Amino acid sequence: PHHAKAGNMNHALGYSTAEFFAVLDADMIVSPNFLRHVLPHFYADDVAMVQTPQSFYNIPDDDPFAHENTVLYEIVLKAKDYKGCVPCVGTGMM
């Protein structure tokens, strides 16, 4: 019944006492400074989730999708943050 990522996370949280958890895709290469950059955001009382941008190092210059992740993370999500409603994209978040 709950075999997708969210169901698996909810199941795993039942076995955890951790204050924080990160959600990453298995094929992601995370910056060594990921936690140093993300955790300080939680000092703010009104922050419950931090969504980090996802970028790729192997996109060809003639990418037919025009690096659409850049548009999502740099324009769309920043605009939604301004309105107080950033969604979780499913990876790169705490």
PDB file of C-alpha atoms in Angstrom:
ATOM      1  CA  PRO A   1       0.000   0.000   0.000  1.00  0.00           C
ATOM      2  CA  HIS A   2       2.735   2.563   0.882  1.00  0.00           C
ATOM      3  CA  HIS A   3       5.651   1.572  -1.316  1.00  0.00           C
ATOM      4  CA  ALA A   4       6.544   4.975  -2.770  1.00  0.00           C
ATOM      5  CA  LYS A   5       9.159   7.336  -1.377  1.00  0.00           C
ATOM      6  CA  ALA A   6       6.801   9.147   1.014  1.00  0.00           C
ATOM      7  CA  GLY A   7       5.427   5.892   2.387  1.00  0.00           C
ATOM      8  CA  ASN A   8       8.907   4.515   2.918  1.00  0.00           C
ATOM      9  CA  MET A   9       9.989   7.723   4.672  1.00  0.00           C
ATOM     10  CA  ASN A  10       6.959   7.646   6.966  1.00  0.00           C
ATOM     11  CA  HIS A  11       7.685   4.022   7.802  1.00  0.00           C
ATOM     12  CA  ALA A  12      11.375   4.733   8.524  1.00  0.00           C
ATOM     13  CA  LEU A  13      10.526   7.703  10.751  1.00  0.00           C
ATOM     14  CA  GLY A  14       8.758   5.286  13.073  1.00  0.00           C
ATOM     15  CA  TYR A  15      12.172   3.750  13.803  1.00  0.00           C
ATOM     16  CA  SER A  16      14.063   7.012  14.230  1.00  0.00           C
ATOM     17  CA  THR A  17      14.564   9.432  17.091  1.00  0.00           C
ATOM     18  CA  ALA A  18      16.615  11.847  14.980  1.00  0.00           C
ATOM     19  CA  GLU A  19      15.766  15.529  15.069  1.00  0.00           C
ATOM     20  CA  PHE A  20      16.598  15.951  11.377  1.00  0.00           C
ATOM     21  CA  PHE A  21      16.648  13.770   8.297  1.00  0.00           C
ATOM     22  CA  ALA A  22      17.731  14.349   4.718  1.00  0.00           C
ATOM     23  CA  VAL A  23      15.991  13.042   1.625  1.00  0.00           C
ATOM     24  CA  LEU A  24      18.300  12.350  -1.310  1.00  0.00           C
ATOM     25  CA  ASP A  25      17.995  10.331  -4.485  1.00  0.00           C
ATOM     26  CA  ALA A  26      20.317   7.344  -4.606  1.00  0.00           C
ATOM     27  CA  ASP A  27      22.185   8.743  -7.611  1.00  0.00           C
ATOM     28  CA  MET A  28      22.792  12.203  -6.103  1.00  0.00           C
ATOM     29  CA  ILE A  29      26.273  13.466  -5.343  1.00  0.00           C
ATOM     30  CA  VAL A  30      25.865  15.756  -2.364  1.00  0.00           C
ATOM     31  CA  SER A  31      28.211  18.602  -1.579  1.00  0.00           C
ATOM     32  CA  PRO A  32      30.448  17.840   1.412  1.00  0.00           C
ATOM     33  CA  ASN A  33      29.072  21.068   2.941  1.00  0.00           C
ATOM     34  CA  PHE A  34      25.407  20.063   2.552  1.00  0.00           C
ATOM     35  CA  LEU A  35      24.678  19.915   6.284  1.00  0.00           C
ATOM     36  CA  ARG A  36      26.668  23.085   7.048  1.00  0.00           C
ATOM     37  CA  HIS A  37      24.558  24.979   4.527  1.00  0.00           C
ATOM     38  CA  VAL A  38      21.164  23.488   5.352  1.00  0.00           C
ATOM     39  CA  LEU A  39      21.025  23.050   9.143  1.00  0.00           C
ATOM     40  CA  PRO A  40      21.408  26.750  10.084  1.00  0.00           C
ATOM     41  CA  HIS A  41      18.077  27.509   8.370  1.00  0.00           C
ATOM     42  CA  PHE A  42      16.356  25.579  11.152  1.00  0.00           C
ATOM     43  CA  TYR A  43      17.358  28.193  13.731  1.00  0.00           C
ATOM     44  CA  ALA A  44      14.368  30.165  12.452  1.00  0.00           C
ATOM     45  CA  ASP A  45      11.205  29.159  14.317  1.00  0.00           C
ATOM     46  CA  ASP A  46       9.094  29.317  11.163  1.00  0.00           C
ATOM     47  CA  VAL A  47      11.193  26.848   9.111  1.00  0.00           C
ATOM     48  CA  ALA A  48      10.074  23.221   9.004  1.00  0.00           C
ATOM     49  CA  MET A  49      11.680  22.093   5.730  1.00  0.00           C
ATOM     50  CA  VAL A  50      14.593  23.260   3.601  1.00  0.00           C
ATOM     51  CA  GLN A  51      14.559  22.456  -0.103  1.00  0.00           C
ATOM     52  CA  THR A  52      17.950  22.730  -1.794  1.00  0.00           C
ATOM     53  CA  PRO A  53      18.488  23.171  -5.538  1.00  0.00           C
ATOM     54  CA  GLN A  54      19.441  20.227  -7.674  1.00  0.00           C
ATOM     55  CA  SER A  55      21.995  20.825 -10.394  1.00  0.00           C
ATOM     56  CA  PHE A  56      23.825  18.624 -12.839  1.00  0.00           C
ATOM     57  CA  TYR A  57      27.430  18.733 -13.943  1.00  0.00           C
ATOM     58  CA  ASN A  58      27.021  16.731 -17.145  1.00  0.00           C
ATOM     59  CA  ILE A  59      24.380  18.684 -19.094  1.00  0.00           C
ATOM     60  CA  PRO A  60      25.415  19.398 -22.693  1.00  0.00           C
ATOM     61  CA  ASP A  61      25.515  23.015 -23.863  1.00  0.00           C
ATOM     62  CA  ASP A  62      22.823  22.241 -26.436  1.00  0.00           C
ATOM     63  CA  ASP A  63      20.444  20.840 -23.804  1.00  0.00           C
ATOM     64  CA  PRO A  64      16.991  20.850 -25.478  1.00  0.00           C
ATOM     65  CA  PHE A  65      15.311  21.519 -22.124  1.00  0.00           C
ATOM     66  CA  ALA A  66      17.386  24.664 -21.521  1.00  0.00           C
ATOM     67  CA  HIS A  67      18.466  23.564 -18.027  1.00  0.00           C
ATOM     68  CA  GLU A  68      14.860  23.645 -16.849  1.00  0.00           C
ATOM     69  CA  ASN A  69      15.889  22.763 -13.292  1.00  0.00           C
ATOM     70  CA  THR A  70      17.582  26.153 -13.097  1.00  0.00           C
ATOM     71  CA  VAL A  71      14.285  27.803 -14.006  1.00  0.00           C
ATOM     72  CA  LEU A  72      12.462  25.753 -11.366  1.00  0.00           C
ATOM     73  CA  TYR A  73      14.910  26.369  -8.525  1.00  0.00           C
ATOM     74  CA  GLU A  74      16.013  29.922  -9.318  1.00  0.00           C
ATOM     75  CA  ILE A  75      12.701  31.445 -10.411  1.00  0.00           C
ATOM     76  CA  VAL A  76       9.639  29.317  -9.668  1.00  0.00           C
ATOM     77  CA  LEU A  77      10.551  28.100  -6.173  1.00  0.00           C
ATOM     78  CA  LYS A  78      11.921  31.503  -5.114  1.00  0.00           C
ATOM     79  CA  ALA A  79       8.622  33.083  -6.165  1.00  0.00           C
ATOM     80  CA  LYS A  80       6.683  30.448  -4.223  1.00  0.00           C
ATOM     81  CA  ASP A  81       8.934  31.013  -1.195  1.00  0.00           C
ATOM     82  CA  TYR A  82       8.073  34.706  -1.355  1.00  0.00           C
ATOM     83  CA  LYS A  83       4.418  33.671  -1.054  1.00  0.00           C
ATOM     84  CA  GLY A  84       5.241  31.218   1.759  1.00  0.00           C
ATOM     85  CA  CYS A  85       4.420  28.005  -0.083  1.00  0.00           C
ATOM     86  CA  VAL A  86       7.474  26.140  -1.410  1.00  0.00           C
ATOM     87  CA  PRO A  87       6.736  22.513  -2.283  1.00  0.00           C
ATOM     88  CA  CYS A  88       9.060  19.617  -1.621  1.00  0.00           C
ATOM     89  CA  VAL A  89      10.407  18.305  -4.921  1.00  0.00           C
ATOM     90  CA  GLY A  90      11.255  14.931  -3.394  1.00  0.00           C
ATOM     91  CA  THR A  91      15.031  15.118  -3.131  1.00  0.00           C
ATOM     92  CA  GLY A  92      17.747  17.367  -1.726  1.00  0.00           C
ATOM     93  CA  MET A  93      15.705  18.392   1.276  1.00  0.00           C
ATOM     94  CA  MET A  94      15.774  18.227   5.057  1.00  0.00           C
TER      95      MET A  94
END
